[in-house]
Amino acid sequence: MSRTPNVDEHLLERLFDLSGKVAVVTGGASGLGEAISLGLAQAGAIVVVADINRESVDGLLAAVDGRDERLFGAEVDVTDKQSLEGLVADVVATHGSLDVLVNSAGTAARHVAEDFPEEDWDRVVGLNLKGSFLACQVAGRQMLEQRSGSIVNLASIGASIAYPHTTAYLQSKGGVAQLTRSLALEWIDRGVRVNALAPCLFDTPLVRASDAKASLTSEWITARTPIGRRGEPHEMAGPAVFLASEAASMVTGHILQVDGGYLIA
């Protein structure tokens, strides 16, 4: 008796192909955002690298030196709703749609809890949590109108566990994880998937700058990471492409740990 295979011979190459998709990566000009921007572009997407630092955006585009015509730049402040609305309007007017949003804009501050400055708390929570919500809200409206889209937030292992001297960061990333779940549930029947990546400590400019001021936090995390090292930014590109693509069509509300085994230890 003959039967038809459930998986056709071109399924995988089609599932991970982002050709024709338009992506925005906030905080996309450095660190994890840069690696994700380049990964999405290599998977075929048109990628708008959106960052508050225009010089960093221009520097990244100059570094690729025309090798990838799918990369475009934009300046945005994710804590400013009007800035985000302008970005989304420009992206749709120029490229016709917005299919993928990656919320990589973020920051951190290290202080003992009893002396944590209020201004640092406001800055970290405002950028990491409020900024993620506003970007999801503004981009989500466009995706809901299209009845299609994938949002990938940047949470952290700090959404699930604690480590020292990062009170505001931990609260903000816990909030991002819950934001991801709540939006996934609200939009699950309207064509929009919402997931998050939860990295451990990665070797980025932000982490190196933090280490220069106070290294105890990084030492604590690295000592407890079974893989025995920090992540490299390019190791976030594959997970981001997966969540953005049709390969993850049945995945929503998920927090994907990219943590070198931290949470199994």
Coordinates of C-alpha atoms in Angstrom, one line a residue:
M1 CA 0.0 0.0 0.0
S2 CA 1.5 3.4 -1.0
R3 CA 1.4 6.5 1.1
T4 CA 2.4 10.1 0.9
P5 CA 5.3 11.2 3.1
N6 CA 4.4 13.7 5.8
V7 CA 7.6 15.7 5.1
D8 CA 8.4 16.8 1.6
E9 CA 11.9 17.0 0.3
H10 CA 12.2 20.8 0.4
L11 CA 10.4 21.4 3.8
L12 CA 13.4 22.4 5.9
E13 CA 14.9 24.8 3.4
R14 CA 11.4 26.4 3.1
L15 CA 10.7 26.6 6.8
F16 CA 13.8 28.5 7.7
D17 CA 13.8 30.8 4.6
L18 CA 12.9 34.4 5.5
S19 CA 13.0 35.7 1.9
G20 CA 10.4 38.3 1.4
K21 CA 10.0 39.0 5.1
V22 CA 10.6 42.4 6.6
A23 CA 12.2 42.5 10.1
V24 CA 13.0 45.2 12.6
V25 CA 15.7 44.7 15.2
T26 CA 15.7 47.2 18.0
G27 CA 19.1 47.7 19.6
G28 CA 20.3 46.1 16.4
A29 CA 23.6 47.9 15.9
S30 CA 25.7 46.2 18.6
G31 CA 26.1 43.0 20.7
L32 CA 23.3 40.4 20.5
G33 CA 21.2 42.7 18.3
E34 CA 23.9 43.1 15.7
A35 CA 24.4 39.3 15.5
I36 CA 20.6 38.7 15.2
S37 CA 20.3 41.4 12.5
L38 CA 23.0 39.8 10.4
G39 CA 21.5 36.3 11.0
L40 CA 18.1 37.4 9.8
A41 CA 19.5 39.0 6.7
Q42 CA 21.5 35.9 5.9
A43 CA 18.3 33.9 6.2
G44 CA 16.8 36.2 3.5
A45 CA 14.9 38.9 5.4
I46 CA 15.0 42.6 4.7
V47 CA 16.3 43.9 8.1
V48 CA 15.9 47.3 9.5
V49 CA 18.7 47.8 12.1
A50 CA 17.0 50.2 14.5
D51 CA 19.1 51.8 17.3
I52 CA 19.1 54.9 19.4
N53 CA 22.8 55.4 18.4
R54 CA 22.8 56.4 14.8
E55 CA 26.6 56.3 14.6
S56 CA 26.5 52.7 15.6
V57 CA 24.0 51.9 12.9
D58 CA 26.0 53.7 10.3
G59 CA 29.1 51.9 11.5
L60 CA 27.5 48.5 11.1
L61 CA 26.3 49.3 7.6
A62 CA 29.7 50.6 6.7
A63 CA 31.3 47.4 8.0
V64 CA 29.2 45.2 5.8
D65 CA 30.2 47.5 3.0
G66 CA 27.4 46.7 0.6
R67 CA 27.8 43.0 0.9
D68 CA 24.3 42.6 2.1
E69 CA 21.7 44.8 0.4
R70 CA 19.0 43.5 2.7
L71 CA 20.3 45.7 5.6
F72 CA 18.9 49.1 6.3
G73 CA 19.3 51.5 9.2
A74 CA 17.0 53.6 11.3
E75 CA 17.2 55.7 14.5
V76 CA 14.7 54.9 17.2
D77 CA 14.1 55.5 20.9
V78 CA 12.0 52.5 22.2
T79 CA 11.0 54.4 25.3
D80 CA 9.3 57.0 23.0
K81 CA 6.0 55.8 21.5
Q82 CA 6.0 58.4 18.8
S83 CA 9.5 57.4 17.7
L84 CA 8.4 53.8 17.4
E85 CA 5.2 54.8 15.5
G86 CA 7.4 56.8 13.1
L87 CA 9.7 53.8 12.6
V88 CA 6.9 51.3 11.9
A89 CA 5.2 53.8 9.5
D90 CA 8.4 54.3 7.6
V91 CA 9.2 50.6 7.4
V92 CA 5.7 49.7 6.1
A93 CA 5.7 52.6 3.6
T94 CA 9.2 51.6 2.3
H95 CA 9.0 47.8 2.4
G96 CA 5.3 47.1 2.4
S97 CA 4.9 45.1 5.7
L98 CA 6.4 44.3 9.1
D99 CA 6.7 40.6 9.6
V100 CA 9.3 40.2 12.4
L101 CA 10.2 42.3 15.4
V102 CA 13.2 41.5 17.6
N103 CA 13.3 43.5 20.8
S104 CA 17.0 43.6 21.6
A105 CA 17.4 47.1 23.0
G106 CA 18.3 46.9 26.6
T107 CA 20.7 47.9 29.3
A108 CA 21.9 46.9 32.8
A109 CA 23.3 48.4 36.0
R110 CA 25.1 46.7 38.9
H111 CA 24.7 47.9 42.5
V112 CA 24.1 46.3 45.8
A113 CA 20.3 46.3 46.4
E114 CA 20.4 48.6 49.5
D115 CA 22.2 51.3 47.5
F116 CA 20.6 50.8 44.1
P117 CA 20.1 54.3 42.7
E118 CA 16.6 55.2 41.8
E119 CA 17.7 56.8 38.5
D120 CA 19.4 53.6 37.5
W121 CA 16.3 51.5 38.4
D122 CA 14.1 53.8 36.2
R123 CA 16.6 53.7 33.3
V124 CA 16.9 49.9 33.3
V125 CA 13.3 49.1 33.8
G126 CA 12.2 51.8 31.5
L127 CA 14.3 50.6 28.6
N128 CA 14.1 46.9 29.1
L129 CA 10.5 46.5 30.1
K130 CA 8.6 49.6 29.0
G131 CA 10.6 49.8 25.8
S132 CA 9.8 46.1 25.0
F133 CA 6.1 46.7 25.7
L134 CA 5.8 49.8 23.5
A135 CA 7.6 48.2 20.6
C136 CA 5.4 45.1 20.9
Q137 CA 2.3 47.3 21.1
V138 CA 3.2 49.5 18.1
A139 CA 4.5 46.7 15.9
G140 CA 1.8 44.4 17.1
R141 CA -0.9 46.7 15.8
Q142 CA 0.6 46.5 12.3
M143 CA 0.9 42.7 12.5
L144 CA -2.6 42.3 13.8
E145 CA -3.9 44.3 10.8
Q146 CA -1.9 42.0 8.5
R147 CA -3.0 38.9 10.6
S148 CA 0.6 37.7 10.6
G149 CA 3.8 38.3 12.3
S150 CA 6.4 37.1 14.7
I151 CA 7.8 39.0 17.8
V152 CA 10.9 37.9 19.5
N153 CA 11.7 39.5 22.8
L154 CA 15.0 39.4 24.7
A155 CA 14.4 38.0 28.2
S156 CA 17.2 36.4 30.2
I157 CA 18.0 33.6 32.5
G158 CA 17.5 36.3 35.1
A159 CA 13.8 36.0 34.4
S160 CA 13.9 32.5 36.1
I161 CA 16.8 32.7 38.6
A162 CA 18.6 35.4 40.6
Y163 CA 22.2 36.6 40.8
P164 CA 23.8 39.4 42.7
H165 CA 23.8 43.2 42.2
T166 CA 21.3 43.3 39.3
T167 CA 18.0 43.9 41.1
A168 CA 16.5 46.2 38.4
Y169 CA 17.7 44.0 35.5
L170 CA 16.2 40.9 37.0
Q171 CA 12.8 42.5 37.6
S172 CA 12.8 44.0 34.1
K173 CA 13.6 40.6 32.4
G174 CA 11.0 38.8 34.5
G175 CA 8.6 41.3 33.3
V176 CA 9.6 40.7 29.7
A177 CA 9.0 37.0 30.1
Q178 CA 5.5 37.7 31.4
L179 CA 4.9 40.3 28.7
T180 CA 5.8 37.6 26.2
R181 CA 3.3 35.1 27.6
S182 CA 0.5 37.6 28.0
L183 CA 0.7 39.0 24.4
A184 CA 1.1 35.4 23.0
L185 CA -2.2 34.5 24.7
E186 CA -4.1 37.7 23.6
W187 CA -2.9 37.4 20.0
I188 CA -2.8 33.6 19.5
D189 CA -5.9 33.5 17.3
R190 CA -5.0 36.6 15.3
G191 CA -1.9 35.5 13.4
V192 CA 0.8 36.9 15.7
R193 CA 3.3 34.7 17.5
V194 CA 5.2 36.2 20.5
N195 CA 8.2 34.4 22.0
A196 CA 11.4 35.3 23.8
L197 CA 15.0 34.3 23.9
A198 CA 16.6 33.9 27.4
P199 CA 20.4 34.1 27.2
C200 CA 22.9 33.6 29.9
L201 CA 26.0 35.8 30.0
F202 CA 27.2 36.7 26.5
D203 CA 30.4 38.4 25.5
T204 CA 29.0 41.8 24.4
P205 CA 30.2 45.4 24.7
L206 CA 27.6 46.0 27.4
V207 CA 28.8 43.1 29.5
R208 CA 32.4 44.1 29.1
A209 CA 31.7 47.6 30.1
S210 CA 29.8 46.4 33.2
D211 CA 32.7 44.0 34.1
A212 CA 35.1 47.0 34.0
K213 CA 33.1 48.5 36.9
A214 CA 32.0 45.4 38.9
S215 CA 32.9 41.9 37.8
L216 CA 31.4 39.9 40.6
T217 CA 28.1 39.3 38.8
S218 CA 29.8 37.9 35.7
E219 CA 32.1 35.7 37.8
W220 CA 29.0 34.3 39.6
I221 CA 27.2 33.5 36.4
T222 CA 30.1 32.0 34.5
A223 CA 31.1 29.8 37.5
R224 CA 27.6 28.3 37.4
T225 CA 27.2 27.8 33.7
P226 CA 27.8 24.1 32.8
I227 CA 29.2 24.8 29.4
G228 CA 32.0 26.7 31.2
R229 CA 32.1 29.9 29.1
R230 CA 30.2 32.9 28.0
G231 CA 28.1 32.8 24.9
E232 CA 29.3 34.4 21.7
P233 CA 26.9 36.8 20.0
H234 CA 26.6 34.7 16.8
E235 CA 25.2 31.9 18.9
M236 CA 22.0 33.9 19.3
A237 CA 21.4 34.2 15.5
G238 CA 20.2 30.6 15.0
P239 CA 17.6 30.7 17.8
A240 CA 16.3 34.1 16.6
V241 CA 15.9 32.9 13.0
F242 CA 14.1 29.8 14.3
L243 CA 11.5 31.8 16.3
A244 CA 11.1 34.3 13.5
S245 CA 10.5 31.7 10.8
E246 CA 7.8 29.2 9.8
A247 CA 9.9 26.5 11.5
A248 CA 8.3 27.8 14.7
S249 CA 4.8 28.1 13.4
M250 CA 3.4 26.1 16.4
V251 CA 5.6 28.0 19.0
T252 CA 4.2 30.9 20.8
G253 CA 4.4 32.1 24.4
H254 CA 7.7 30.2 24.7
I255 CA 10.8 31.4 26.6
L256 CA 13.7 29.7 24.7
Q257 CA 16.7 29.3 27.0
V258 CA 20.1 30.0 25.3
D259 CA 22.0 29.5 28.4
G260 CA 24.8 26.9 28.1
G261 CA 22.8 24.6 30.4
Y262 CA 22.6 27.1 33.3
L263 CA 19.0 26.3 34.2
I264 CA 19.6 22.5 34.3
A265 CA 22.5 22.8 36.8

